[in-house]
Every structure is written in structure tokens, then in C-alpha cells.
Short mmCIF file of C-alpha atoms and ligand atoms in Angstrom, two decimals:
data_model
loop_
_atom_site.label_atom_id
_atom_site.label_comp_id
_atom_site.label_asym_id
_atom_site.label_seq_id
_atom_site.Cartn_x
_atom_site.Cartn_y
_atom_site.Cartn_z
CA UNK Z 1 -5.38 -3.41 -14.22
CA UNK Z 2 -7.88 -0.68 -15.08
CA UNK Z 3 -8.89 -2.49 -18.27
CA UNK Z 4 -9.40 -5.76 -16.42
CA UNK Z 5 -11.99 -3.99 -14.25
CA UNK Z 6 -13.60 -2.24 -17.23
CA UNK Z 7 -14.04 -5.60 -18.99
CA UNK Z 8 -16.34 -6.72 -16.16
CA UNK Z 9 -18.51 -3.58 -16.37
CA UNK Z 10 -20.94 -2.19 -18.89
CA UNK Z 11 -20.24 1.52 -19.08
CA UNK Z 12 -21.64 3.77 -21.84
CA UNK Z 13 -19.26 3.74 -24.84
CA UNK Z 14 -16.31 6.08 -24.42
CA UNK Z 15 -16.78 6.74 -20.73
CA UNK Z 16 -13.97 4.38 -19.76
CA UNK Z 17 -11.60 6.37 -22.01
CA UNK Z 18 -12.71 9.60 -20.36
CA UNK Z 19 -12.05 8.15 -16.91
CA UNK Z 20 -8.75 6.52 -17.90
CA UNK Z 21 -7.05 9.49 -19.54
CA UNK Z 22 -4.77 11.81 -17.63
CA UNK Z 23 -6.24 15.29 -18.15
CA UNK Z 24 -3.03 17.27 -18.04
CA UNK Z 25 0.58 17.13 -16.99
CA UNK Z 26 2.71 20.22 -16.57
CA UNK Z 27 6.45 19.96 -16.80
CA UNK Z 28 8.23 22.81 -15.08
CA UNK Z 29 11.83 23.81 -15.38
CA UNK Z 30 13.03 26.45 -13.00
CA UNK Z 31 16.36 27.80 -11.94
CA UNK Z 32 17.45 28.32 -8.36
CA UNK Z 33 20.52 30.22 -7.21
CA UNK Z 34 22.30 28.04 -4.71
CA UNK Z 35 25.39 29.25 -2.79
CA UNK Z 36 27.97 29.23 -5.57
CA UNK Z 37 25.98 28.23 -8.65
CA UNK Z 38 22.68 28.19 -10.49
CA UNK Z 39 20.88 24.92 -10.95
CA UNK Z 40 17.91 24.11 -13.17
CA UNK Z 41 15.36 21.69 -11.72
CA UNK Z 42 12.65 19.68 -13.47
CA UNK Z 43 9.30 19.07 -11.81
CA UNK Z 44 5.88 17.82 -12.83
CA UNK Z 45 2.32 18.07 -11.62
CA UNK Z 46 -0.10 15.71 -13.33
CA UNK Z 47 -3.85 16.11 -12.99
CA UNK Z 48 -5.52 12.84 -13.79
CA UNK Z 49 -9.20 13.40 -13.12
CA UNK Z 50 -11.13 16.52 -12.23
CA UNK Z 51 -14.52 14.88 -11.77
CA UNK Z 52 -14.32 16.41 -8.29
CA UNK Z 53 -12.25 19.41 -7.27
CA UNK Z 54 -9.82 19.92 -5.73
CA UNK Z 55 -7.55 17.23 -7.08
CA UNK Z 56 -5.30 15.63 -4.51
CA UNK Z 57 -2.01 13.81 -4.35
CA UNK Z 58 1.51 13.96 -3.00
CA UNK Z 59 4.69 15.52 -4.32
CA UNK Z 60 7.71 13.23 -4.36
CA UNK Z 61 11.36 14.17 -4.46
CA UNK Z 62 13.24 11.45 -6.30
CA UNK Z 63 16.06 11.45 -8.83
CA UNK Z 64 14.34 8.68 -10.80
CA UNK Z 65 11.07 10.61 -11.18
CA UNK Z 66 9.67 10.95 -14.70
CA UNK Z 67 6.48 12.05 -16.39
CA UNK Z 68 5.04 8.56 -17.00
CA UNK Z 69 5.44 7.67 -13.36
CA UNK Z 70 3.83 10.91 -12.19
CA UNK Z 71 0.86 10.38 -14.49
CA UNK Z 72 0.41 6.78 -13.35
CA UNK Z 73 0.56 7.82 -9.71
CA UNK Z 74 -1.96 10.61 -10.37
CA UNK Z 75 -4.33 7.99 -11.81
CA UNK Z 76 -3.85 5.87 -8.72
CA UNK Z 77 -4.85 8.88 -6.60
CA UNK Z 78 -8.11 9.22 -8.54
CA UNK Z 79 -9.03 5.59 -7.81
CA UNK Z 80 -7.74 5.75 -4.23
CA UNK Z 81 -9.94 8.72 -3.35
CA UNK Z 82 -12.96 7.10 -5.01
CA UNK Z 83 -12.41 3.80 -3.16
CA UNK Z 84 -12.36 5.44 0.27
CA UNK Z 85 -15.12 7.79 -0.91
CA UNK Z 86 -13.48 11.13 -0.22
CA UNK Z 87 -14.33 14.09 -2.46
CA UNK Z 88 -11.12 14.62 -4.42
CA UNK Z 89 -9.95 14.08 -7.98
CA UNK Z 90 -6.50 12.61 -8.57
CA UNK Z 91 -3.18 14.40 -9.01
CA UNK Z 92 0.52 13.82 -8.34
CA UNK Z 93 3.69 15.82 -8.46
CA UNK Z 94 7.38 15.15 -8.54
CA UNK Z 95 10.66 16.99 -8.46
CA UNK Z 96 13.63 15.27 -10.05
CA UNK Z 97 16.10 15.60 -7.21
CA UNK Z 98 17.93 13.45 -4.71
CA UNK Z 99 17.18 15.36 -1.50
CA UNK Z 100 20.14 13.69 0.24
CA UNK Z 101 22.50 15.72 -1.96
CA UNK Z 102 21.24 19.09 -0.69
CA UNK Z 103 21.38 20.95 2.60
CA UNK Z 104 18.19 21.85 4.45
CA UNK Z 105 18.64 25.47 3.47
CA UNK Z 106 19.00 24.57 -0.23
CA UNK Z 107 15.96 22.29 -0.09
CA UNK Z 108 13.92 25.09 1.40
CA UNK Z 109 14.95 27.48 -1.35
CA UNK Z 110 14.18 24.91 -4.06
CA UNK Z 111 10.82 23.97 -2.51
CA UNK Z 112 9.73 27.59 -2.18
CA UNK Z 113 10.64 28.29 -5.79
CA UNK Z 114 8.85 25.12 -6.98
CA UNK Z 115 5.77 26.23 -5.02
CA UNK Z 116 5.77 29.64 -6.72
CA UNK Z 117 5.95 27.97 -10.12
CA UNK Z 118 3.11 25.60 -9.22
CA UNK Z 119 0.99 28.35 -7.66
CA UNK Z 120 1.29 30.55 -10.78
CA UNK Z 121 -0.47 27.78 -12.69
CA UNK Z 122 -3.05 26.95 -9.98
CA UNK Z 123 -1.30 23.64 -9.39
CA UNK Z 124 -1.28 24.45 -5.68
CA UNK Z 125 -4.59 25.93 -4.62
CA UNK Z 126 -6.99 25.10 -1.76
CA UNK Z 127 -9.98 24.69 -4.06
CA UNK Z 128 -8.23 23.32 -7.15
CA UNK Z 129 -5.14 21.28 -6.35
CA UNK Z 130 -3.90 20.23 -2.93
CA UNK Z 131 -0.49 18.51 -2.68
CA UNK Z 132 0.75 16.40 0.24
CA UNK Z 133 3.87 14.47 1.24
CA UNK Z 134 5.12 11.49 -0.71
CA UNK Z 135 8.46 9.73 -1.12
CA UNK Z 136 11.31 12.07 -0.15
CA UNK Z 137 9.05 14.77 1.30
CA UNK Z 138 7.40 15.23 4.68
CA UNK Z 139 5.86 17.79 6.97
CA UNK Z 140 8.88 20.08 6.71
CA UNK Z 141 8.43 20.52 2.94
CA UNK Z 142 4.65 20.90 3.36
CA UNK Z 143 5.27 23.69 5.88
CA UNK Z 144 7.45 25.53 3.33
CA UNK Z 145 4.83 25.06 0.60
CA UNK Z 146 2.06 26.34 2.85
CA UNK Z 147 4.04 29.36 3.99
CA UNK Z 148 5.08 30.28 0.43
CA UNK Z 149 1.51 30.00 -0.81
CA UNK Z 150 0.08 32.04 2.02
CA UNK Z 151 2.68 34.75 1.51
CA UNK Z 152 1.62 34.96 -2.14
CA UNK Z 153 -2.10 35.03 -1.34
CA UNK Z 154 -2.55 36.34 2.22
CA UNK Z 155 -6.11 37.46 1.45
CA UNK Z 156 -7.32 33.87 0.95
CA UNK Z 157 -9.05 32.83 4.15
CA UNK Z 158 -8.71 29.16 3.21
CA UNK Z 159 -5.06 29.48 2.12
CA UNK Z 160 -3.93 27.03 4.79
CA UNK Z 161 -5.81 24.30 2.92
CA UNK Z 162 -3.50 24.62 -0.12
CA UNK Z 163 -1.47 21.62 1.06
CA UNK Z 164 -1.88 18.83 3.62
CA UNK Z 165 0.57 16.94 5.77
CA UNK Z 166 1.71 20.18 7.41
CA UNK Z 167 3.23 20.28 10.89
CA UNK Z 168 0.45 20.45 13.50
CA UNK Z 169 1.50 23.93 14.66
CA UNK Z 170 1.14 25.19 11.07
CA UNK Z 171 -2.41 23.99 10.58
CA UNK Z 172 -1.70 20.27 10.22
CA UNK Z 173 -3.75 17.62 11.97
CA UNK Z 174 -2.79 15.14 14.70
CA UNK Z 175 -2.28 11.66 13.26
CA UNK Z 176 -1.45 12.68 9.64
CA UNK Z 177 2.20 11.58 9.78
CA UNK Z 178 1.30 8.10 10.97
CA UNK Z 179 -1.90 7.93 8.87
CA UNK Z 180 -0.78 5.72 5.99
CA UNK Z 181 0.82 3.18 8.35
CA UNK Z 182 -2.20 3.35 10.65
CA UNK Z 183 -4.43 2.75 7.61
CA UNK Z 184 -2.41 -0.37 6.74
CA UNK Z 185 -3.00 -1.61 10.30
CA UNK Z 186 -6.74 -0.85 10.22
CA UNK Z 187 -7.07 -2.41 6.77
CA UNK Z 188 -5.29 -5.60 7.84
CA UNK Z 189 -7.37 -5.77 11.02
CA UNK Z 190 -10.52 -5.61 8.89
CA UNK Z 191 -9.20 -8.32 6.58
CA UNK Z 192 -8.61 -10.59 9.60
CA UNK Z 193 -12.19 -9.96 10.80
CA UNK Z 194 -13.35 -12.09 7.86
CA UNK Z 195 -12.32 -15.72 8.40
CA UNK Z 196 -13.28 -16.69 4.82
CA UNK Z 197 -10.90 -14.07 3.42
CA UNK Z 198 -8.16 -15.17 5.79
CA UNK Z 199 -8.70 -18.80 4.73
CA UNK Z 200 -8.42 -17.82 1.08
CA UNK Z 201 -4.93 -16.57 1.93
CA UNK Z 202 -4.26 -19.98 3.50
CA UNK Z 203 -3.96 -18.38 6.92
CA UNK Z 204 -6.05 -18.57 10.05
CA UNK Z 205 -6.71 -16.68 13.27
CA UNK Z 206 -5.80 -13.05 13.87
CA UNK Z 207 -2.76 -10.86 13.32
CA UNK Z 208 -1.32 -12.18 16.60
CA UNK Z 209 1.90 -14.05 15.92
CA UNK Z 210 1.78 -13.57 12.14
CA UNK Z 211 5.26 -13.39 10.61
CA UNK Z 212 5.69 -10.24 8.55
CA UNK Z 213 8.38 -9.29 6.05
CA UNK Z 214 8.41 -5.55 5.44
CA UNK Z 215 10.29 -3.62 2.79
CA UNK Z 216 11.03 -0.02 3.71
CA UNK Z 217 11.23 1.59 7.13
CA UNK Z 218 10.28 5.03 5.85
CA UNK Z 219 7.22 6.87 7.08
CA UNK Z 220 4.73 4.24 5.89
CA UNK Z 221 6.70 1.08 6.66
CA UNK Z 222 7.91 2.29 10.04
CA UNK Z 223 4.45 3.15 11.33
CA UNK Z 224 2.82 0.02 9.88
CA UNK Z 225 5.50 -2.23 11.39
CA UNK Z 226 5.41 -0.41 14.72
CA UNK Z 227 1.63 -0.58 15.16
CA UNK Z 228 1.27 -4.16 13.89
CA UNK Z 229 3.98 -5.43 16.22
CA UNK Z 230 3.26 -3.28 19.29
CA UNK Z 231 -0.54 -3.35 19.18
CA UNK Z 232 -1.56 -6.49 17.28
CA UNK Z 233 1.15 -8.92 18.35
CA UNK Z 234 2.43 -9.54 14.82
CA UNK Z 235 6.12 -10.44 14.45
CA UNK Z 236 8.24 -8.38 12.08
CA UNK Z 237 10.74 -11.10 11.15
CA UNK Z 238 12.52 -9.36 8.27
CA UNK Z 239 13.12 -5.70 7.47
CA UNK Z 240 14.43 -4.84 4.01
CA UNK Z 241 16.10 -1.44 3.66
CA UNK Z 242 18.31 0.34 1.12
CA UNK Z 243 21.53 -1.28 2.40
CA UNK Z 244 20.26 -4.85 2.83
CA UNK Z 245 17.95 -6.79 5.08
CA UNK Z 246 17.93 -8.00 8.66
CA UNK Z 247 16.07 -11.03 9.95
CA UNK Z 248 15.19 -12.41 13.35
CA UNK Z 249 12.77 -15.28 13.97
CA UNK Z 250 11.68 -13.66 17.27
CA UNK Z 251 10.60 -10.44 15.58
CA UNK Z 252 12.08 -6.94 15.88
CA UNK Z 253 11.55 -4.07 18.27
CA UNK Z 254 10.77 -1.50 15.57
CA UNK Z 255 11.75 1.53 17.66
CA UNK Z 256 15.21 0.06 18.25
CA UNK Z 257 15.68 -0.74 14.55
CA UNK Z 258 14.49 2.73 13.53
CA UNK Z 259 16.98 4.33 15.88
CA UNK Z 260 19.75 2.16 14.45
CA UNK Z 261 18.75 3.12 10.89
CA UNK Z 262 18.75 6.82 11.78
CA UNK Z 263 22.19 6.58 13.38
CA UNK Z 264 23.82 4.29 10.82
CA UNK Z 265 21.93 5.12 7.62
CA UNK Z 266 20.95 1.48 7.26
CA UNK Z 267 20.03 -1.76 8.98
CA UNK Z 268 23.49 -3.33 8.71
CA UNK Z 269 25.03 -4.13 12.08
CA UNK Z 270 21.78 -4.25 14.04
CA UNK Z 271 22.69 -6.37 17.06
CA UNK Z 272 21.47 -9.95 17.21
CA UNK Z 273 20.06 -10.00 13.67
CA UNK Z 274 21.07 -11.95 10.61
CA UNK Z 275 22.17 -9.52 7.87
CA UNK Z 276 21.72 -10.14 4.12
CA UNK Z 277 23.31 -7.74 1.66
CA UNK Z 278 20.96 -8.58 -1.21
CA UNK Z 279 17.92 -7.33 0.65
CA UNK Z 280 15.38 -7.73 -2.14
CA UNK Z 281 16.05 -11.50 -2.22
CA UNK Z 282 14.18 -11.59 1.08
CA UNK Z 283 10.96 -10.49 -0.59
CA UNK Z 284 10.90 -14.22 -1.39
CA UNK Z 285 11.33 -15.27 2.26
CA UNK Z 286 8.91 -17.65 3.92
CA UNK Z 287 6.41 -15.58 5.95
CA UNK Z 288 2.68 -15.00 6.48
CA UNK Z 289 2.37 -11.41 5.25
CA UNK Z 290 4.62 -9.48 2.89
CA UNK Z 291 4.34 -5.69 3.15
CA UNK Z 292 6.17 -3.83 0.38
CA UNK Z 293 6.26 -0.27 1.74
CA UNK Z 294 8.90 1.37 -0.44
CA UNK Z 295 9.24 1.51 -4.21
CA UNK Z 296 7.18 0.66 -7.27
CA UNK Z 297 7.68 -2.50 -9.29
CA UNK Z 298 9.67 -4.45 -6.69
CA UNK Z 299 7.58 -7.57 -7.21
CA UNK Z 300 7.85 -8.25 -10.90
CA UNK Z 301 8.18 -10.96 -13.52
CA UNK Z 302 11.63 -11.87 -12.21
CA UNK Z 303 10.62 -12.76 -8.65
CA UNK Z 304 6.82 -13.18 -8.58
CA UNK Z 305 6.87 -16.96 -8.99
CA UNK Z 306 9.20 -17.26 -5.98
CA UNK Z 307 7.17 -15.15 -3.56
CA UNK Z 308 6.18 -17.41 -0.68
CA UNK Z 309 3.97 -15.05 1.30
CA UNK Z 310 0.33 -16.10 0.88
CA UNK Z 311 -0.80 -12.52 1.61
CA UNK Z 312 0.65 -9.29 0.24
CA UNK Z 313 -0.43 -5.95 1.71
CA UNK Z 314 0.58 -3.22 -0.74
CA UNK Z 315 1.56 -0.31 1.50
CA UNK Z 316 3.63 1.30 -1.29
CA UNK Z 317 2.13 2.64 -4.50
CA UNK Z 318 2.43 0.13 -7.36
CA UNK Z 319 4.81 -2.40 -5.77
CA UNK Z 320 3.47 -5.30 -7.89
CA UNK Z 321 3.72 -5.03 -11.68
CA UNK Z 322 0.90 -6.16 -13.94
CA UNK Z 323 2.83 -9.27 -15.04
CA UNK Z 324 3.61 -10.20 -11.43
CA UNK Z 325 0.00 -9.65 -10.45
CA UNK Z 326 -1.11 -12.29 -12.98
CA UNK Z 327 1.52 -14.79 -11.81
CA UNK Z 328 0.59 -14.28 -8.16
CA UNK Z 329 -3.15 -14.63 -8.75
CA UNK Z 330 -2.56 -17.93 -10.51
CA UNK Z 331 -0.50 -19.08 -7.54
CA UNK Z 332 -3.39 -18.17 -5.22
CA UNK Z 333 -1.58 -15.33 -3.45
CA UNK Z 334 -4.05 -12.84 -1.98
CA UNK Z 335 -3.16 -9.19 -2.58
CA UNK Z 336 -4.71 -6.30 -0.66
CA UNK Z 337 -4.23 -3.62 -3.32
CA UNK Z 338 -2.38 -0.31 -2.89
CA UNK Z 339 -5.30 1.90 -3.93
CA UNK Z 340 -7.08 0.68 -0.82
CA UNK Z 341 -4.26 -0.40 1.49
CA UNK Z 342 -2.36 2.89 1.56
CA UNK Z 343 -5.36 5.24 1.33
CA UNK Z 344 -5.08 6.15 5.02
CA UNK Z 345 -2.74 9.02 4.15
CA UNK Z 346 -5.08 10.79 1.79
CA UNK Z 347 -8.02 10.06 4.10
CA UNK Z 348 -6.43 11.96 6.96
CA UNK Z 349 -5.33 14.61 4.47
CA UNK Z 350 -9.02 15.06 3.77
CA UNK Z 351 -9.68 15.62 7.49
CA UNK Z 352 -6.84 18.14 7.57
CA UNK Z 353 -8.19 20.03 4.53
CA UNK Z 354 -11.70 20.18 6.04
CA UNK Z 355 -10.19 21.42 9.30
CA UNK Z 356 -8.30 24.15 7.42
CA UNK Z 357 -11.40 25.31 5.56
CA UNK Z 358 -13.45 25.30 8.76
CA UNK Z 359 -10.57 26.93 10.67
CA UNK Z 360 -11.42 25.02 13.82
CA UNK Z 361 -9.95 21.85 15.30
CA UNK Z 362 -12.08 18.74 15.53
CA UNK Z 363 -13.58 18.07 18.94
CA UNK Z 364 -13.14 21.67 20.10
CA UNK Z 365 -16.85 22.28 20.72
CA UNK Z 366 -17.99 18.83 21.82
CA UNK Z 367 -15.23 17.52 24.05
CA UNK Z 368 -16.17 18.91 27.47
CA UNK Z 369 -19.85 18.49 26.72
CA UNK Z 370 -19.25 14.80 26.08
CA UNK Z 371 -17.29 14.53 29.33
CA UNK Z 372 -20.14 16.11 31.28
CA UNK Z 373 -22.57 13.66 29.74
CA UNK Z 374 -20.30 10.76 30.75
CA UNK Z 375 -20.27 12.09 34.30
CA UNK Z 376 -24.08 12.31 34.29
CA UNK Z 377 -24.33 8.66 33.22
CA UNK Z 378 -21.94 7.66 36.02
CA UNK Z 379 -23.96 9.65 38.58
CA UNK Z 380 -27.21 8.07 37.38
CA UNK Z 381 -25.76 4.54 37.47
CA UNK Z 382 -24.32 5.02 40.95
CA UNK Z 383 -27.57 6.45 42.25
CA UNK Z 384 -29.66 3.63 40.81
CA UNK Z 385 -27.32 0.75 41.62
CA UNK Z 386 -25.94 2.15 44.82
CA UNK Z 387 -22.47 0.94 43.92
CA UNK Z 388 -19.48 2.85 42.50
CA UNK Z 389 -18.71 2.61 38.78
CA UNK Z 390 -15.28 0.92 38.36
CA UNK Z 391 -12.44 3.40 37.75
CA UNK Z 392 -11.59 2.04 34.30
CA UNK Z 393 -15.14 2.60 33.01
CA UNK Z 394 -15.31 5.96 34.80
CA UNK Z 395 -12.13 7.10 33.01
CA UNK Z 396 -13.46 6.08 29.62
CA UNK Z 397 -16.85 7.70 30.14
CA UNK Z 398 -15.38 10.98 31.33
CA UNK Z 399 -12.82 11.38 28.55
CA UNK Z 400 -14.19 13.38 25.64
CA UNK Z 401 -12.72 12.69 22.20
CA UNK Z 402 -9.90 15.03 21.18
CA UNK Z 403 -8.76 15.62 17.62
CA UNK Z 404 -6.40 12.63 17.48
CA UNK Z 405 -9.09 10.25 18.77
CA UNK Z 406 -11.54 11.57 16.18
CA UNK Z 407 -9.00 11.27 13.36
CA UNK Z 408 -8.34 7.64 14.34
CA UNK Z 409 -12.04 6.89 14.54
CA UNK Z 410 -12.68 8.45 11.13
CA UNK Z 411 -9.76 6.57 9.59
CA UNK Z 412 -10.84 3.27 11.12
CA UNK Z 413 -14.37 3.75 9.85
CA UNK Z 414 -13.10 4.59 6.36
CA UNK Z 415 -10.80 1.57 6.13
CA UNK Z 416 -13.46 -0.81 7.45
CA UNK Z 417 -16.20 0.44 5.12
CA UNK Z 418 -14.02 0.48 2.03
CA UNK Z 419 -12.76 -3.07 2.63
CA UNK Z 420 -16.32 -4.34 3.00
CA UNK Z 421 -17.37 -2.63 -0.20
CA UNK Z 422 -14.44 -4.15 -2.07
CA UNK Z 423 -15.07 -7.68 -0.73
CA UNK Z 424 -18.79 -7.42 -1.48
CA UNK Z 425 -18.00 -6.72 -5.13
CA UNK Z 426 -15.45 -9.54 -5.18
CA UNK Z 427 -17.86 -12.02 -3.59
CA UNK Z 428 -20.91 -11.09 -5.61
CA UNK Z 429 -19.52 -10.90 -9.15
CA UNK Z 430 -18.10 -14.01 -10.80
CA UNK Z 431 -16.02 -12.12 -13.34
CA UNK Z 432 -14.23 -10.03 -10.71
CA UNK Z 433 -11.12 -12.12 -10.19
CA UNK Z 434 -9.43 -10.51 -7.22
CA UNK Z 435 -9.56 -7.71 -4.65
CA UNK Z 436 -7.64 -5.31 -6.91
CA UNK Z 437 -10.16 -5.68 -9.73
CA UNK Z 438 -12.97 -5.27 -7.18
CA UNK Z 439 -11.34 -2.08 -5.84
CA UNK Z 440 -11.04 -0.68 -9.38
CA UNK Z 441 -14.67 -1.59 -10.11
CA UNK Z 442 -15.77 0.21 -6.95
CA UNK Z 443 -13.79 3.32 -7.90
CA UNK Z 444 -14.79 3.37 -11.56
CA UNK Z 445 -18.47 2.89 -10.74
CA UNK Z 446 -18.36 5.87 -8.40
CA UNK Z 447 -16.58 8.08 -10.93
CA UNK Z 448 -18.87 6.92 -13.77
CA UNK Z 449 -21.95 7.76 -11.71
CA UNK Z 450 -20.58 11.22 -11.15
CA UNK Z 451 -19.96 11.75 -14.88
CA UNK Z 452 -23.38 10.34 -15.79
CA UNK Z 453 -25.19 12.68 -13.44
CA UNK Z 454 -23.05 15.67 -14.49
CA UNK Z 455 -24.13 14.93 -18.06
CA UNK Z 456 -20.65 15.41 -19.50
N1 LIG X 501 1.26 10.72 -1.16
C1 LIG X 501 0.22 10.03 -0.47
C2 LIG X 501 -0.41 8.97 -1.36
O1 LIG X 501 0.18 8.49 -2.29
C3 LIG X 501 -0.80 10.97 0.17
C4 LIG X 501 -1.54 11.85 -0.76
C5 LIG X 501 -2.38 12.91 -0.07
O2 LIG X 501 -2.48 12.91 1.15
O3 LIG X 501 -2.92 13.72 -0.81
O4 LIG X 501 -1.49 8.52 -1.11
#
């Protein structure tokens, strides 16, 4: 995918190789004493590109993790950050573990030990390498990482910025947990603001009433499905989870399904829905938008030709393989690529990191000032027009933006701008064949410019 973009560009010889290569990948093996035994764990932290520091990217806990995957995901982080134009290089980490097999106490011990090993090598560091949540990890693990790091280096005033995705009371930021799903919503909204793009996907209108098949009701899939159905009127007609899939032509109440999944460890048995044991078969279901929000490589050579959705929004990292991508493009399927579509997470991570370095919450200084200004405008209007300002407008004008409102505004702006930059490249260059190639071109151009002006 990278090479396809490079072929459309004219970079100085060798620069593409410099951008493509993964700079380093540490493999760590460390022992942890659990209740009645010792266990040796394997983890990685890959640093793909250090054209800007710190490098950024999540840490996943998965028993299928391996070095190749970590390096590929680190590369994706480099391009993701460049596409949404946030000042980070790309990194990724993984621990080879199935977190379901360990108690909370054991996971804490393992995470703290992993953090020490990473910190020793500057692979967790507020100005060098800043991890975040990914598959199998969340704010709980980020809290442990942050606390371990800050205990090691209490003198570092910016220590809190060593990791993002922390709980809000530990220096996290409002809206980070939902950020990737929110970004999928904002990205899709922007796509539907361009009727020509919608028509290319053989669709029309807005998100209202669109039939969505979603794979994965984890952090990303849950929030994307919730916001798209509750706020945009889309219908989530099929939900694919670990234990199978459920379908309902009327669309699901995502909160109710989530509760069922939490209580039953799966979607099976959700009242009033049709259950299919072979869940992944429903990636091929007839729908308007397919949102893979779980694993890599789920749309591949084996099923690509049968995918009926005219639009795929890649909420997961790498859900469509290279071979499948070719098949789908030939079929005319429009793909909104992962490096853009799921960049909401790292975007809000950026806001959190800035907040940690500044050690002040967003909106703290301006909020009441803004409210006073709103009141002044109302007073002036009422004086001049001699009629009261309607309550709804009054409420809006006298509510200053708090941190969550500012995070949403910043994320919305980021997703809108980036989509327009991608589509401009796609529309203006004949040899750029799809949105993914355009997104790569956008990222590589930005990174290349940086290298060229650094003179490396
Ligand atoms: N793990 C997320 C991703 O793949 C977030 C990374 C971050 O916030 O640094 O984009």
C-alpha cells in the first residue's frame, strides 16, 4: 500500500526507503512472580519513525501478538499521525498475553513490571515515546503505567505525559475513551457532506437510515455504533462479535446489546434478534456501510469478492489485506482507510499529552469569560430590539466551552480537515487510485518535507 503511493510521487532517491523502514524494535522478556509460580512474558516496542519526537502508539495485550505485527502497526501510527497532522512519530507495543486468563491483581503486577522494562530503555518517556491503549488494554492499564513511571521519575514535571488514555482523575482527558469511535462518526459525517463521494459509493443522502454492519463491540465499535445510531439515525442491522453475530432489520439499541454482551460474554441470546454462529460470514451481508472495528485481516482474499457493502469504514487497524484491497477497488467498493478513519484516538491522545505538559485543563481560563461575553451580547440584543432573546439561544450563548466540548471541537476539526486533504489529493491526481493511496500520499509528503528540511 505504501509502495503504491510512492509510485505516484517523485521523491529524492532513497528517501522512500528511509521513510518506510522501521527504525528499531525491542523485544523484551521479563519474569514476574505470580501467586504460586514465576512466568516469563514477551513484549515488544517498535519505533517506526522518529522524524518527530515523541513517537506515539498504543500497547496491545494479545496472545497472537508478534514482532511483524507490532512493526506494521508502528508504521501505521507514523502515517496516521502525519495524516491528521499531529506532531508525533510512529510506535507500537505489544505484550503476548491473553488478559482474560489473569486476575486484575496479576495484570497490574505484569503491567508495572513491563513498564519498568520499557522505561529503562526510554520506551516510555514523555518526550521520547508515549504509549496509549490498544486492543486488550484501556484506561486501567494506562493508569498503572503512568503511576509506575512517575514513581520511578518523580522529579520529572511532565511525567504525567508519559502515557495517554489515562483515567480522567489521573491526568487523562474527557472524551479520550470514546475518541476513536467519535472520530469514526465525524469522519463518516464529513464523507456524507460530499455528495459526489457518496455517489461514488453508490449511495445517496445522509447517514440517516443507512444500514450498518459492524464487527466488534469493543471500545471503538461500541462508541462508533452508539453515536451513529443515537445521533445520526443510522441503523445498526448486524453486530458481529467473538461468539457469532446478531441481526435485526430494525436496527439495534446499542446500549442494550452492550449490556447483554457484558453479562453473557457474547451476543448470543439477545432477545428478538436473529443469531448466526459463523459471525464472520455476515461481513458479506447486504448493507450500506460495513465497519470492521476489531481485528486485522478480516477482509481478505477469501471473502473480498463477496463483500456487498459499497462503503467500508476501517475503524480497526488493517482490517483489509492488500489482496482484498485490490479486489474491492476493482469492484468499485469505496474504502475510508484505517490510517484516517481511526485516527480520532491518537488525536485526542495528543490533546491529553499537551494538557499534561501544560498541567492545566483546557477551557479553565476562558470558560467564564466566554459566558460573560455571551451575556453581554444578550443584553445588547435585548436593549436594541426591545424583545427577550429566546431561552434556547440564551442557554447556548451563556454556556462557555468546557474541556469535553473543546476536545470534541478539536477532534471534529481534525477529522474534517484531514478528509478534505485526502479527497483533494484523490480528485486532483489521476494516478492516485483510491482514498487509501491518497491518505498515504498525504502522509508521505508531510514526512518527506520534514526530512528534506532537516537535511538528513
Ligand atoms: N492504539 C490507538 C491507535 O491505534 C491509539 C494510539 C494513541 O493514542 O497513541 O491509533
